[in-house]
Coordinates of C-alpha atoms and ligand atoms in Angstrom, one line a residue:
M24 CA 0.3 0.1 0.0
F25 CA 1.4 3.5 -1.4
I26 CA 0.3 6.6 0.7
N27 CA 1.8 9.9 -1.6
H28 CA 2.6 12.5 1.0
G29 CA 3.5 14.6 -2.3
D30 CA -0.2 14.6 -3.6
Y31 CA -1.7 15.6 -0.3
S32 CA 0.4 18.3 0.0
N33 CA -1.0 19.9 -3.8
I34 CA -4.7 20.0 -2.3
M35 CA -3.9 23.3 0.1
S36 CA -1.0 24.3 -1.7
E37 CA 1.5 24.6 -4.7
I38 CA 4.3 26.1 -5.9
I39 CA 3.8 28.0 -9.3
K40 CA 6.5 29.6 -11.8
M41 CA 4.9 33.0 -12.0
K42 CA 6.1 37.2 -13.0
C43 CA 8.4 39.6 -10.9
P44 CA 5.5 41.5 -8.8
F45 CA 7.7 44.9 -9.5
C46 CA 9.2 44.2 -12.7
K47 CA 7.6 41.7 -15.3
E48 CA 10.1 39.9 -16.8
G49 CA 12.5 38.2 -13.7
D50 CA 10.6 34.7 -12.7
I51 CA 9.7 34.4 -9.3
K52 CA 8.8 31.0 -7.3
V53 CA 5.8 31.0 -5.2
L54 CA 4.0 29.0 -2.9
H55 CA -0.1 28.9 -4.0
I56 CA -2.7 28.3 -1.0
K57 CA -5.0 28.3 -2.0
A58 CA -8.9 28.8 -0.3
S59 CA -10.4 27.7 1.9
Y60 CA -13.6 27.4 5.0
S61 CA -12.7 26.0 8.5
E62 CA -15.2 26.5 11.2
T63 CA -14.9 28.3 14.3
R64 CA -17.3 28.1 17.2
A65 CA -19.0 31.3 18.3
R66 CA -20.8 30.5 21.8
A67 CA -23.7 33.3 21.7
A68 CA -25.8 32.9 25.2
S69 CA -27.6 30.2 25.1
N70 CA -26.7 28.4 21.8
T71 CA -23.6 27.5 19.7
K72 CA -23.0 29.0 16.4
T73 CA -21.3 27.4 13.3
I74 CA -19.7 30.2 11.6
P75 CA -18.0 29.4 8.6
V76 CA -14.5 31.5 8.4
Y77 CA -13.4 31.7 5.2
H78 CA -9.8 32.0 4.1
K79 CA -8.4 34.4 1.2
A80 CA -6.0 32.5 -1.5
K81 CA -2.7 33.9 -1.2
E82 CA 0.6 34.0 -1.9
E83 CA 3.9 33.6 -1.1
A84 CA 7.1 34.1 -2.6
L85 CA 11.0 31.8 -1.6
S86 CA 12.8 32.8 -3.7
D87 CA 14.3 36.7 -4.4
C88 CA 13.6 38.1 -8.6
S89 CA 16.9 37.4 -10.9
K90 CA 16.1 40.0 -13.1
C91 CA 15.4 43.2 -10.9
G92 CA 16.6 42.1 -7.3
K93 CA 13.5 42.5 -5.3
T94 CA 13.8 40.4 -2.7
Q95 CA 10.8 37.9 -0.7
K96 CA 10.0 40.0 2.0
E97 CA 9.6 43.1 -0.7
M98 CA 7.8 40.8 -2.9
N99 CA 5.1 39.8 0.1
R100 CA 3.8 43.0 0.9
I101 CA 2.9 43.4 -2.3
F102 CA 1.3 39.8 -2.9
R103 CA 0.2 41.5 1.9
E104 CA -1.9 44.2 -0.2
G105 CA -2.7 43.1 -3.4
K106 CA -1.0 46.8 -4.9
Q107 CA -0.5 46.6 -8.8
V108 CA 3.1 48.7 -8.7
S109 CA 2.4 48.6 -12.4
C110 CA 1.7 52.1 -13.5
K111 CA 0.6 50.8 -17.5
D112 CA -2.3 49.2 -15.3
A113 CA -3.7 52.3 -13.6
V114 CA -3.7 54.1 -17.7
K115 CA -5.2 50.9 -19.2
R116 CA -7.7 50.8 -16.4
A117 CA -8.8 54.7 -16.5
E118 CA -9.3 54.4 -20.6
E119 CA -11.8 51.6 -19.8
S120 CA -13.8 53.6 -17.6
G121 CA -14.1 56.2 -19.9
L122 CA -12.1 58.4 -17.8
P123 CA -9.4 62.0 -18.6
T124 CA -6.0 59.6 -18.6
K125 CA -3.3 62.8 -18.9
F126 CA -0.7 62.0 -16.4
Ligands
ZN13 ZN1 12.1 41.8 -10.9

């Protein structure tokens, strides 16, 4: 009987390769943790409620960027804040929503 622990760990997370959020050129290794639900019990007065807790998917950088030299720490800050650093994207979004784009 074989138990493949490797498969099991892939259920909740996987290691993916993605472009560096800073320079968009270098490849970085990222641990992608999938969104999940867990339950927590809250005791309110007389009845006990089960409250589902949603855990958002998150990314964690596992390597530094070889192109621009940004560190895992800096990548993780971007992932946590969910910010896009590209101003081009912002211009594009503004154009799509019909706003004047003078930067
Ligand atoms: Zn980079």
